[in-house]
Amino acid sequence: MNLFGHRLPPPLTPLDPSQLEGLLELCAIDPVAGVALAHQVLRWPGWARGDVVADDRRRPAAGAWATGSLMPFGLAARPELGHPGAGGDVARALAEHAFRRLTSRGSVAGPVADVAAVWEHLAAAGLHSREERWEQPLLVAPRLSGGTLAGGVLARRPALAWAAAGVHRATPAEEPLVLPASVDMFTGELGYDPTASGSSYARHVSWLVASGRSYVLLDDGAGAPAGADGPRAIAFKADVGALWAAPGGTVAQLTGVWTRPDLRGRGIGSVALAAVVDVLRRDRLGVDGVVSLYVNSFNAAGLALYRSLGFTRVGTYATVLL
């Protein structure tokens, strides 16, 4: 039975890891919005047929990662970038391709217009959402002509210099501290414990730590610097969820930004996040690199924090939770 009507949609082209040039060129039209898909397809040395698809291999107008979750890009027109979009037939073809691949606890996520284009067909075919988040501002950290982002914050909060100095890549020895903090962040964000249904989330956190993508600040458990031999806890964490050496400069997308609840409102998260941006620029991105993130529109505290650091909005993401 064809849940998407009698007229057959145009076929999509499955891509393998040797056929990514066109898809990456598509993502490069808007690298801050396209970094998540570009990172995803470059991360894996291989995947099953149909996990990555496009409407054309050499010059695609749209493409997607389509497994238990769906990450579309390019479906909607972006006239300001000279991109005509892929059209409704391609959006319907992608919906039909993804319909039986999507799983419970999966998602459809990406630039809002692309998510809307494919979700229209998925919902019409009977796919139900657990929650729909259509307003997730996509933000970028300010470019500085001199100094550091943390330096500007510390001018107002000099007593928190220890927090800026203490931000570092999590080590494997710190992973037992990082995992509970990551679970708390995830549970607060999505409403369920990701470890309750298996070990995949713990493996993901382990990969973030092992690949140097998880940045943390430790304290003594009470908001003071951690001593060499005393108690230690995660005060703040942020992950580099996506990283891509795009043609115009490397782009990092931060995910999992979290400050321990008892420390919120004390400035520690602001200082630590600024320090993460500085460290990324120094060690991984260079002067032309971009640090981005997206945040739920209902997260007033997060929006206020990013605004105070000078983050500016460059677009909108959407996430449909299944």
PDB file of C-alpha atoms in Angstrom:
ATOM      1  CA  MET A   1       0.000   0.000   0.000  1.00  0.00           C
ATOM      2  CA  ASN A   2       1.315   3.433  -0.931  1.00  0.00           C
ATOM      3  CA  LEU A   3       0.627   5.735   2.017  1.00  0.00           C
ATOM      4  CA  PHE A   4       1.685   8.747  -0.025  1.00  0.00           C
ATOM      5  CA  GLY A   5      -0.874   8.544  -2.834  1.00  0.00           C
ATOM      6  CA  HIS A   6      -1.074   6.686  -6.113  1.00  0.00           C
ATOM      7  CA  ARG A   7       1.393   8.805  -8.060  1.00  0.00           C
ATOM      8  CA  LEU A   8       4.912   7.497  -7.558  1.00  0.00           C
ATOM      9  CA  PRO A   9       7.416  10.078  -6.302  1.00  0.00           C
ATOM     10  CA  PRO A  10      10.692  10.633  -8.130  1.00  0.00           C
ATOM     11  CA  PRO A  11      13.364   8.209  -7.005  1.00  0.00           C
ATOM     12  CA  LEU A  12      16.102   9.250  -4.608  1.00  0.00           C
ATOM     13  CA  THR A  13      19.730   8.287  -5.130  1.00  0.00           C
ATOM     14  CA  PRO A  14      21.425   6.344  -2.326  1.00  0.00           C
ATOM     15  CA  LEU A  15      24.936   7.661  -1.700  1.00  0.00           C
ATOM     16  CA  ASP A  16      27.981   5.844  -0.392  1.00  0.00           C
ATOM     17  CA  PRO A  17      30.967   7.522   1.322  1.00  0.00           C
ATOM     18  CA  SER A  18      32.765   7.953  -2.003  1.00  0.00           C
ATOM     19  CA  GLN A  19      29.907  10.011  -3.461  1.00  0.00           C
ATOM     20  CA  LEU A  20      29.693  12.950  -1.068  1.00  0.00           C
ATOM     21  CA  GLU A  21      31.177  15.809  -3.071  1.00  0.00           C
ATOM     22  CA  GLY A  22      27.865  17.098  -4.385  1.00  0.00           C
ATOM     23  CA  LEU A  23      26.095  16.760  -1.038  1.00  0.00           C
ATOM     24  CA  LEU A  24      28.868  18.648   0.746  1.00  0.00           C
ATOM     25  CA  GLU A  25      28.740  21.392  -1.879  1.00  0.00           C
ATOM     26  CA  LEU A  26      25.029  21.672  -1.132  1.00  0.00           C
ATOM     27  CA  CYS A  27      25.668  21.961   2.626  1.00  0.00           C
ATOM     28  CA  ALA A  28      28.271  24.649   1.911  1.00  0.00           C
ATOM     29  CA  ILE A  29      25.636  27.082   0.625  1.00  0.00           C
ATOM     30  CA  ASP A  30      24.794  27.652   4.303  1.00  0.00           C
ATOM     31  CA  PRO A  31      27.506  25.934   6.351  1.00  0.00           C
ATOM     32  CA  VAL A  32      26.155  26.961   9.755  1.00  0.00           C
ATOM     33  CA  ALA A  33      22.789  25.376   8.938  1.00  0.00           C
ATOM     34  CA  GLY A  34      24.372  22.480   7.011  1.00  0.00           C
ATOM     35  CA  VAL A  35      27.111  21.518   9.458  1.00  0.00           C
ATOM     36  CA  ALA A  36      25.079  18.816  11.219  1.00  0.00           C
ATOM     37  CA  LEU A  37      24.390  16.862   8.020  1.00  0.00           C
ATOM     38  CA  ALA A  38      27.922  17.381   6.688  1.00  0.00           C
ATOM     39  CA  HIS A  39      29.406  16.190   9.982  1.00  0.00           C
ATOM     40  CA  GLN A  40      27.100  13.164  10.117  1.00  0.00           C
ATOM     41  CA  VAL A  41      27.989  11.846   6.677  1.00  0.00           C
ATOM     42  CA  LEU A  42      31.719  12.477   7.183  1.00  0.00           C
ATOM     43  CA  ARG A  43      31.819  10.874  10.626  1.00  0.00           C
ATOM     44  CA  TRP A  44      31.105   7.320   9.480  1.00  0.00           C
ATOM     45  CA  PRO A  45      33.401   5.246   7.223  1.00  0.00           C
ATOM     46  CA  GLY A  46      30.393   3.361   5.913  1.00  0.00           C
ATOM     47  CA  TRP A  47      26.621   2.930   6.217  1.00  0.00           C
ATOM     48  CA  ALA A  48      23.768   0.827   4.907  1.00  0.00           C
ATOM     49  CA  ARG A  49      22.322   1.515   1.457  1.00  0.00           C
ATOM     50  CA  GLY A  50      19.684   4.233   1.733  1.00  0.00           C
ATOM     51  CA  ASP A  51      20.990   5.772   4.966  1.00  0.00           C
ATOM     52  CA  VAL A  52      22.203   8.787   2.951  1.00  0.00           C
ATOM     53  CA  VAL A  53      20.112   9.894  -0.020  1.00  0.00           C
ATOM     54  CA  ALA A  54      19.913  12.816  -2.430  1.00  0.00           C
ATOM     55  CA  ASP A  55      17.788  13.753  -5.413  1.00  0.00           C
ATOM     56  CA  ASP A  56      20.908  13.699  -7.595  1.00  0.00           C
ATOM     57  CA  ARG A  57      24.395  12.402  -6.879  1.00  0.00           C
ATOM     58  CA  ARG A  58      26.489  15.031  -8.667  1.00  0.00           C
ATOM     59  CA  ARG A  59      24.453  18.229  -8.181  1.00  0.00           C
ATOM     60  CA  PRO A  60      21.802  17.547  -5.546  1.00  0.00           C
ATOM     61  CA  ALA A  61      19.227  20.145  -4.592  1.00  0.00           C
ATOM     62  CA  ALA A  62      18.413  18.214  -1.408  1.00  0.00           C
ATOM     63  CA  GLY A  63      19.830  15.382   0.639  1.00  0.00           C
ATOM     64  CA  ALA A  64      19.344  13.687   3.976  1.00  0.00           C
ATOM     65  CA  TRP A  65      20.636  11.293   6.581  1.00  0.00           C
ATOM     66  CA  ALA A  66      17.723   8.861   6.903  1.00  0.00           C
ATOM     67  CA  THR A  67      18.057   6.213   9.589  1.00  0.00           C
ATOM     68  CA  GLY A  68      16.143   6.039  12.899  1.00  0.00           C
ATOM     69  CA  SER A  69      16.153   9.825  12.695  1.00  0.00           C
ATOM     70  CA  LEU A  70      15.937  12.088   9.654  1.00  0.00           C
ATOM     71  CA  MET A  71      18.210  15.070   8.931  1.00  0.00           C
ATOM     72  CA  PRO A  72      17.047  16.840   5.734  1.00  0.00           C
ATOM     73  CA  PHE A  73      18.778  19.738   4.015  1.00  0.00           C
ATOM     74  CA  GLY A  74      18.015  21.691   0.847  1.00  0.00           C
ATOM     75  CA  LEU A  75      14.343  20.856   0.359  1.00  0.00           C
ATOM     76  CA  ALA A  76      13.212  24.457   0.783  1.00  0.00           C
ATOM     77  CA  ALA A  77      14.239  27.312  -1.458  1.00  0.00           C
ATOM     78  CA  ARG A  78      16.816  29.795  -0.197  1.00  0.00           C
ATOM     79  CA  PRO A  79      16.560  32.578  -2.780  1.00  0.00           C
ATOM     80  CA  GLU A  80      18.942  34.810  -0.839  1.00  0.00           C
ATOM     81  CA  LEU A  81      21.600  32.128  -1.402  1.00  0.00           C
ATOM     82  CA  GLY A  82      20.651  31.343  -4.971  1.00  0.00           C
ATOM     83  CA  HIS A  83      19.206  27.948  -4.013  1.00  0.00           C
ATOM     84  CA  PRO A  84      15.907  27.088  -5.735  1.00  0.00           C
ATOM     85  CA  GLY A  85      15.015  24.200  -3.415  1.00  0.00           C
ATOM     86  CA  ALA A  86      14.092  20.700  -4.442  1.00  0.00           C
ATOM     87  CA  GLY A  87      10.319  20.994  -4.692  1.00  0.00           C
ATOM     88  CA  GLY A  88       7.380  19.172  -3.197  1.00  0.00           C
ATOM     89  CA  ASP A  89       7.849  15.935  -5.134  1.00  0.00           C
ATOM     90  CA  VAL A  90      11.326  15.425  -3.683  1.00  0.00           C
ATOM     91  CA  ALA A  91      10.038  16.229  -0.187  1.00  0.00           C
ATOM     92  CA  ARG A  92       7.326  13.599  -0.641  1.00  0.00           C
ATOM     93  CA  ALA A  93       9.864  11.081  -1.959  1.00  0.00           C
ATOM     94  CA  LEU A  94      12.065  11.656   1.081  1.00  0.00           C
ATOM     95  CA  ALA A  95       9.078  11.248   3.400  1.00  0.00           C
ATOM     96  CA  GLU A  96       8.188   7.957   1.763  1.00  0.00           C
ATOM     97  CA  HIS A  97      11.789   6.773   1.959  1.00  0.00           C
ATOM     98  CA  ALA A  98      12.108   7.710   5.633  1.00  0.00           C
ATOM     99  CA  PHE A  99       8.656   6.679   6.868  1.00  0.00           C
ATOM    100  CA  ARG A 100       9.459   3.097   7.858  1.00  0.00           C
ATOM    101  CA  ARG A 101      13.044   3.883   8.840  1.00  0.00           C
ATOM    102  CA  LEU A 102      12.125   6.353  11.563  1.00  0.00           C
ATOM    103  CA  THR A 103      11.946   4.851  15.031  1.00  0.00           C
ATOM    104  CA  SER A 104      10.372   5.596  18.376  1.00  0.00           C
ATOM    105  CA  ARG A 105      12.570   8.164  20.178  1.00  0.00           C
ATOM    106  CA  GLY A 106      13.886   9.280  16.794  1.00  0.00           C
ATOM    107  CA  SER A 107      13.472  12.765  15.380  1.00  0.00           C
ATOM    108  CA  VAL A 108      13.228  14.890  12.268  1.00  0.00           C
ATOM    109  CA  ALA A 109      15.653  17.774  12.728  1.00  0.00           C
ATOM    110  CA  GLY A 110      17.325  20.480  10.686  1.00  0.00           C
ATOM    111  CA  PRO A 111      16.622  23.899   9.184  1.00  0.00           C
ATOM    112  CA  VAL A 112      12.993  24.734   9.912  1.00  0.00           C
ATOM    113  CA  ALA A 113      11.824  25.063   6.296  1.00  0.00           C
ATOM    114  CA  ASP A 114      13.381  21.719   5.335  1.00  0.00           C
ATOM    115  CA  VAL A 115      11.817  19.947   8.331  1.00  0.00           C
ATOM    116  CA  ALA A 116       8.431  21.496   7.564  1.00  0.00           C
ATOM    117  CA  ALA A 117       8.626  20.411   3.922  1.00  0.00           C
ATOM    118  CA  VAL A 118       9.110  16.736   4.739  1.00  0.00           C
ATOM    119  CA  TRP A 119       7.058  16.620   7.942  1.00  0.00           C
ATOM    120  CA  GLU A 120       3.952  17.718   6.031  1.00  0.00           C
ATOM    121  CA  HIS A 121       4.037  14.421   4.127  1.00  0.00           C
ATOM    122  CA  LEU A 122       5.083  12.260   7.074  1.00  0.00           C
ATOM    123  CA  ALA A 123       2.235  13.580   9.218  1.00  0.00           C
ATOM    124  CA  ALA A 124      -0.271  13.133   6.385  1.00  0.00           C
ATOM    125  CA  ALA A 125       0.824   9.498   6.127  1.00  0.00           C
ATOM    126  CA  GLY A 126       0.039   8.948   9.806  1.00  0.00           C
ATOM    127  CA  LEU A 127       3.354   9.460  11.593  1.00  0.00           C
ATOM    128  CA  HIS A 128       2.742  10.916  15.046  1.00  0.00           C
ATOM    129  CA  SER A 129       4.999  13.269  16.933  1.00  0.00           C
ATOM    130  CA  ARG A 130       5.683  13.310  20.653  1.00  0.00           C
ATOM    131  CA  GLU A 131       6.551  16.990  20.547  1.00  0.00           C
ATOM    132  CA  GLU A 132       7.180  19.559  17.821  1.00  0.00           C
ATOM    133  CA  ARG A 133       9.684  22.362  18.343  1.00  0.00           C
ATOM    134  CA  TRP A 134       9.376  24.746  15.427  1.00  0.00           C
ATOM    135  CA  GLU A 135      11.260  27.705  16.857  1.00  0.00           C
ATOM    136  CA  GLN A 136      14.869  26.888  17.722  1.00  0.00           C
ATOM    137  CA  PRO A 137      16.995  29.992  17.080  1.00  0.00           C
ATOM    138  CA  LEU A 138      20.300  29.170  15.368  1.00  0.00           C
ATOM    139  CA  LEU A 139      23.002  31.375  16.874  1.00  0.00           C
ATOM    140  CA  VAL A 140      26.667  32.128  16.251  1.00  0.00           C
ATOM    141  CA  ALA A 141      29.275  33.449  18.661  1.00  0.00           C
ATOM    142  CA  PRO A 142      30.622  36.947  17.978  1.00  0.00           C
ATOM    143  CA  ARG A 143      33.831  37.441  16.046  1.00  0.00           C
ATOM    144  CA  LEU A 144      36.376  39.402  18.048  1.00  0.00           C
ATOM    145  CA  SER A 145      38.944  41.789  16.627  1.00  0.00           C
ATOM    146  CA  GLY A 146      41.035  41.424  19.762  1.00  0.00           C
ATOM    147  CA  GLY A 147      40.951  39.808  23.173  1.00  0.00           C
ATOM    148  CA  THR A 148      38.870  36.800  24.144  1.00  0.00           C
ATOM    149  CA  LEU A 149      35.203  36.202  24.802  1.00  0.00           C
ATOM    150  CA  ALA A 150      35.949  35.004  28.328  1.00  0.00           C
ATOM    151  CA  GLY A 151      38.033  38.110  28.950  1.00  0.00           C
ATOM    152  CA  GLY A 152      35.008  40.302  28.357  1.00  0.00           C
ATOM    153  CA  VAL A 153      32.932  38.302  30.831  1.00  0.00           C
ATOM    154  CA  LEU A 154      35.681  38.283  33.459  1.00  0.00           C
ATOM    155  CA  ALA A 155      35.912  42.059  33.294  1.00  0.00           C
ATOM    156  CA  ARG A 156      32.493  41.975  34.954  1.00  0.00           C
ATOM    157  CA  ARG A 157      33.076  38.866  37.092  1.00  0.00           C
ATOM    158  CA  PRO A 158      36.799  38.730  37.982  1.00  0.00           C
ATOM    159  CA  ALA A 159      36.185  36.324  40.874  1.00  0.00           C
ATOM    160  CA  LEU A 160      35.314  33.622  38.326  1.00  0.00           C
ATOM    161  CA  ALA A 161      38.720  33.564  36.641  1.00  0.00           C
ATOM    162  CA  TRP A 162      39.157  30.026  37.992  1.00  0.00           C
ATOM    163  CA  ALA A 163      36.166  28.903  35.883  1.00  0.00           C
ATOM    164  CA  ALA A 164      37.656  30.221  32.644  1.00  0.00           C
ATOM    165  CA  ALA A 165      41.036  28.713  33.439  1.00  0.00           C
ATOM    166  CA  GLY A 166      39.521  25.362  34.372  1.00  0.00           C
ATOM    167  CA  VAL A 167      37.682  24.604  31.122  1.00  0.00           C
ATOM    168  CA  HIS A 168      39.344  21.685  29.324  1.00  0.00           C
ATOM    169  CA  ARG A 169      38.682  18.682  27.150  1.00  0.00           C
ATOM    170  CA  ALA A 170      37.298  15.885  29.292  1.00  0.00           C
ATOM    171  CA  THR A 171      39.730  13.040  29.824  1.00  0.00           C
ATOM    172  CA  PRO A 172      38.843   9.336  29.780  1.00  0.00           C
ATOM    173  CA  ALA A 173      39.410   9.277  33.544  1.00  0.00           C
ATOM    174  CA  GLU A 174      36.670  11.918  33.892  1.00  0.00           C
ATOM    175  CA  GLU A 175      34.127  10.000  31.827  1.00  0.00           C
ATOM    176  CA  PRO A 176      32.378   8.552  34.942  1.00  0.00           C
ATOM    177  CA  LEU A 177      31.651  12.168  35.948  1.00  0.00           C
ATOM    178  CA  VAL A 178      30.671  13.281  32.450  1.00  0.00           C
ATOM    179  CA  LEU A 179      28.072  10.563  31.819  1.00  0.00           C
ATOM    180  CA  PRO A 180      25.693  11.491  34.694  1.00  0.00           C
ATOM    181  CA  ALA A 181      25.932  15.169  33.745  1.00  0.00           C
ATOM    182  CA  SER A 182      25.149  14.286  30.119  1.00  0.00           C
ATOM    183  CA  VAL A 183      22.200  12.135  31.164  1.00  0.00           C
ATOM    184  CA  ASP A 184      20.837  14.954  33.335  1.00  0.00           C
ATOM    185  CA  MET A 185      21.152  17.381  30.416  1.00  0.00           C
ATOM    186  CA  PHE A 186      19.458  14.967  27.990  1.00  0.00           C
ATOM    187  CA  THR A 187      16.647  14.083  30.396  1.00  0.00           C
ATOM    188  CA  GLY A 188      15.907  17.725  31.084  1.00  0.00           C
ATOM    189  CA  GLU A 189      15.931  18.531  27.385  1.00  0.00           C
ATOM    190  CA  LEU A 190      13.976  15.590  25.965  1.00  0.00           C
ATOM    191  CA  GLY A 191      12.024  14.260  28.929  1.00  0.00           C
ATOM    192  CA  TYR A 192      13.371  10.729  29.256  1.00  0.00           C
ATOM    193  CA  ASP A 193      16.495   8.938  30.475  1.00  0.00           C
ATOM    194  CA  PRO A 194      18.518   7.924  27.392  1.00  0.00           C
ATOM    195  CA  THR A 195      20.225   5.084  29.270  1.00  0.00           C
ATOM    196  CA  ALA A 196      16.960   3.347  30.147  1.00  0.00           C
ATOM    197  CA  SER A 197      16.720   1.533  26.809  1.00  0.00           C
ATOM    198  CA  GLY A 198      20.294   0.412  26.248  1.00  0.00           C
ATOM    199  CA  SER A 199      23.917   1.462  26.087  1.00  0.00           C
ATOM    200  CA  SER A 200      23.935   3.520  22.883  1.00  0.00           C
ATOM    201  CA  TYR A 201      23.860   6.876  24.668  1.00  0.00           C
ATOM    202  CA  ALA A 202      26.690   5.891  26.996  1.00  0.00           C
ATOM    203  CA  ARG A 203      28.710   4.848  23.941  1.00  0.00           C
ATOM    204  CA  HIS A 204      28.001   8.218  22.356  1.00  0.00           C
ATOM    205  CA  VAL A 205      29.248  10.063  25.444  1.00  0.00           C
ATOM    206  CA  SER A 206      32.322   7.832  25.476  1.00  0.00           C
ATOM    207  CA  TRP A 207      32.982   8.718  21.815  1.00  0.00           C
ATOM    208  CA  LEU A 208      32.652  12.431  22.558  1.00  0.00           C
ATOM    209  CA  VAL A 209      35.195  12.141  25.362  1.00  0.00           C
ATOM    210  CA  ALA A 210      37.593   9.890  23.447  1.00  0.00           C
ATOM    211  CA  SER A 211      37.527  12.173  20.387  1.00  0.00           C
ATOM    212  CA  GLY A 212      38.176  15.310  22.447  1.00  0.00           C
ATOM    213  CA  ARG A 213      34.756  16.805  21.748  1.00  0.00           C
ATOM    214  CA  SER A 214      33.471  17.085  25.308  1.00  0.00           C
ATOM    215  CA  TYR A 215      34.564  20.194  27.224  1.00  0.00           C
ATOM    216  CA  VAL A 216      34.076  20.385  30.982  1.00  0.00           C
ATOM    217  CA  LEU A 217      34.666  22.495  34.055  1.00  0.00           C
ATOM    218  CA  LEU A 218      35.168  20.729  37.368  1.00  0.00           C
ATOM    219  CA  ASP A 219      34.427  22.160  40.786  1.00  0.00           C
ATOM    220  CA  ASP A 220      34.409  20.873  44.359  1.00  0.00           C
ATOM    221  CA  GLY A 221      30.686  20.141  44.219  1.00  0.00           C
ATOM    222  CA  ALA A 222      29.806  23.459  45.859  1.00  0.00           C
ATOM    223  CA  GLY A 223      30.820  26.046  43.282  1.00  0.00           C
ATOM    224  CA  ALA A 224      34.468  26.487  44.232  1.00  0.00           C
ATOM    225  CA  PRO A 225      37.603  25.314  42.401  1.00  0.00           C
ATOM    226  CA  ALA A 226      38.256  21.594  42.642  1.00  0.00           C
ATOM    227  CA  GLY A 227      41.307  20.703  44.696  1.00  0.00           C
ATOM    228  CA  ALA A 228      43.879  18.132  43.682  1.00  0.00           C
ATOM    229  CA  ASP A 229      42.741  15.613  46.280  1.00  0.00           C
ATOM    230  CA  GLY A 230      39.252  16.805  47.214  1.00  0.00           C
ATOM    231  CA  PRO A 231      35.818  16.056  45.772  1.00  0.00           C
ATOM    232  CA  ARG A 232      35.212  16.773  42.106  1.00  0.00           C
ATOM    233  CA  ALA A 233      32.021  17.252  40.122  1.00  0.00           C
ATOM    234  CA  ILE A 234      31.042  18.525  36.698  1.00  0.00           C
ATOM    235  CA  ALA A 235      30.059  22.176  37.063  1.00  0.00           C
ATOM    236  CA  PHE A 236      29.613  22.802  33.336  1.00  0.00           C
ATOM    237  CA  LYS A 237      29.842  20.845  30.097  1.00  0.00           C
ATOM    238  CA  ALA A 238      29.444  21.438  26.379  1.00  0.00           C
ATOM    239  CA  ASP A 239      30.018  19.104  23.458  1.00  0.00           C
ATOM    240  CA  VAL A 240      31.144  19.757  19.913  1.00  0.00           C
ATOM    241  CA  GLY A 241      28.233  17.894  18.399  1.00  0.00           C
ATOM    242  CA  ALA A 242      29.255  18.707  14.821  1.00  0.00           C
ATOM    243  CA  LEU A 243      32.527  19.882  13.323  1.00  0.00           C
ATOM    244  CA  TRP A 244      33.169  20.498   9.627  1.00  0.00           C
ATOM    245  CA  ALA A 245      36.048  22.047   7.687  1.00  0.00           C
ATOM    246  CA  ALA A 246      33.683  23.863   5.314  1.00  0.00           C
ATOM    247  CA  PRO A 247      35.124  25.662   2.269  1.00  0.00           C
ATOM    248  CA  GLY A 248      34.798  29.096   3.883  1.00  0.00           C
ATOM    249  CA  GLY A 249      36.161  28.108   7.288  1.00  0.00           C
ATOM    250  CA  THR A 250      35.635  25.452   9.926  1.00  0.00           C
ATOM    251  CA  VAL A 251      32.238  25.377  11.637  1.00  0.00           C
ATOM    252  CA  ALA A 252      31.558  23.893  15.073  1.00  0.00           C
ATOM    253  CA  GLN A 253      28.067  23.317  16.428  1.00  0.00           C
ATOM    254  CA  LEU A 254      27.862  23.051  20.201  1.00  0.00           C
ATOM    255  CA  THR A 255      25.355  20.663  21.749  1.00  0.00           C
ATOM    256  CA  GLY A 256      24.684  19.430  25.263  1.00  0.00           C
ATOM    257  CA  VAL A 257      25.404  22.782  26.910  1.00  0.00           C
ATOM    258  CA  TRP A 258      24.687  22.255  30.613  1.00  0.00           C
ATOM    259  CA  THR A 259      25.364  23.970  33.920  1.00  0.00           C
ATOM    260  CA  ARG A 260      24.733  22.014  37.124  1.00  0.00           C
ATOM    261  CA  PRO A 261      21.384  23.195  38.520  1.00  0.00           C
ATOM    262  CA  ASP A 262      22.737  24.435  41.855  1.00  0.00           C
ATOM    263  CA  LEU A 263      25.178  26.724  40.040  1.00  0.00           C
ATOM    264  CA  ARG A 264      22.778  28.393  37.639  1.00  0.00           C
ATOM    265  CA  GLY A 265      22.432  32.145  37.920  1.00  0.00           C
ATOM    266  CA  ARG A 266      25.907  32.574  39.408  1.00  0.00           C
ATOM    267  CA  GLY A 267      27.771  33.404  36.189  1.00  0.00           C
ATOM    268  CA  ILE A 268      29.766  30.188  36.080  1.00  0.00           C
ATOM    269  CA  GLY A 269      27.999  28.911  32.953  1.00  0.00           C
ATOM    270  CA  SER A 270      28.548  32.227  31.166  1.00  0.00           C
ATOM    271  CA  VAL A 271      32.276  32.255  31.910  1.00  0.00           C
ATOM    272  CA  ALA A 272      32.708  28.571  31.060  1.00  0.00           C
ATOM    273  CA  LEU A 273      30.829  28.792  27.753  1.00  0.00           C
ATOM    274  CA  ALA A 274      32.880  31.830  26.730  1.00  0.00           C
ATOM    275  CA  ALA A 275      36.024  29.887  27.566  1.00  0.00           C
ATOM    276  CA  VAL A 276      34.857  26.940  25.426  1.00  0.00           C
ATOM    277  CA  VAL A 277      34.411  29.296  22.455  1.00  0.00           C
ATOM    278  CA  ASP A 278      37.910  30.703  23.025  1.00  0.00           C
ATOM    279  CA  VAL A 279      39.513  27.262  23.337  1.00  0.00           C
ATOM    280  CA  LEU A 280      37.794  26.008  20.194  1.00  0.00           C
ATOM    281  CA  ARG A 281      39.000  28.985  18.206  1.00  0.00           C
ATOM    282  CA  ARG A 282      42.515  28.627  19.529  1.00  0.00           C
ATOM    283  CA  ASP A 283      42.882  24.877  19.132  1.00  0.00           C
ATOM    284  CA  ARG A 284      40.544  23.735  16.355  1.00  0.00           C
ATOM    285  CA  LEU A 285      38.875  26.452  14.297  1.00  0.00           C
ATOM    286  CA  GLY A 286      41.297  29.278  13.633  1.00  0.00           C
ATOM    287  CA  VAL A 287      40.362  32.918  13.183  1.00  0.00           C
ATOM    288  CA  ASP A 288      37.886  32.209  10.363  1.00  0.00           C
ATOM    289  CA  GLY A 289      36.061  29.478  12.262  1.00  0.00           C
ATOM    290  CA  VAL A 290      32.462  29.761  13.436  1.00  0.00           C
ATOM    291  CA  VAL A 291      31.028  28.531  16.732  1.00  0.00           C
ATOM    292  CA  SER A 292      27.286  27.941  16.522  1.00  0.00           C
ATOM    293  CA  LEU A 293      24.476  26.364  18.510  1.00  0.00           C
ATOM    294  CA  TYR A 294      20.704  26.252  18.534  1.00  0.00           C
ATOM    295  CA  VAL A 295      18.365  26.670  21.473  1.00  0.00           C
ATOM    296  CA  ASN A 296      14.686  26.164  22.160  1.00  0.00           C
ATOM    297  CA  SER A 297      12.681  29.382  22.044  1.00  0.00           C
ATOM    298  CA  PHE A 298      11.137  28.550  25.431  1.00  0.00           C
ATOM    299  CA  ASN A 299      14.573  28.355  27.084  1.00  0.00           C
ATOM    300  CA  ALA A 300      14.548  31.922  28.389  1.00  0.00           C
ATOM    301  CA  ALA A 301      17.585  31.428  30.607  1.00  0.00           C
ATOM    302  CA  GLY A 302      19.643  29.971  27.765  1.00  0.00           C
ATOM    303  CA  LEU A 303      18.637  32.719  25.369  1.00  0.00           C
ATOM    304  CA  ALA A 304      19.564  35.359  27.947  1.00  0.00           C
ATOM    305  CA  LEU A 305      22.950  33.704  28.484  1.00  0.00           C
ATOM    306  CA  TYR A 306      23.772  33.570  24.770  1.00  0.00           C
ATOM    307  CA  ARG A 307      22.567  37.128  24.269  1.00  0.00           C
ATOM    308  CA  SER A 308      24.795  38.348  27.108  1.00  0.00           C
ATOM    309  CA  LEU A 309      27.811  36.806  25.334  1.00  0.00           C
ATOM    310  CA  GLY A 310      26.977  38.507  22.051  1.00  0.00           C
ATOM    311  CA  PHE A 311      25.636  35.498  20.132  1.00  0.00           C
ATOM    312  CA  THR A 312      23.540  36.575  17.142  1.00  0.00           C
ATOM    313  CA  ARG A 313      20.761  34.759  15.325  1.00  0.00           C
ATOM    314  CA  VAL A 314      21.431  33.553  11.781  1.00  0.00           C
ATOM    315  CA  GLY A 315      18.542  31.162  11.218  1.00  0.00           C
ATOM    316  CA  THR A 316      16.062  28.751  12.754  1.00  0.00           C
ATOM    317  CA  TYR A 317      16.183  25.022  13.381  1.00  0.00           C
ATOM    318  CA  ALA A 318      13.240  22.735  14.077  1.00  0.00           C
ATOM    319  CA  THR A 319      13.013  19.358  15.791  1.00  0.00           C
ATOM    320  CA  VAL A 320      10.073  16.986  15.650  1.00  0.00           C
ATOM    321  CA  LEU A 321      10.403  14.397  18.414  1.00  0.00           C
ATOM    322  CA  LEU A 322       8.898  10.979  17.671  1.00  0.00           C
TER     323      LEU A 322
END
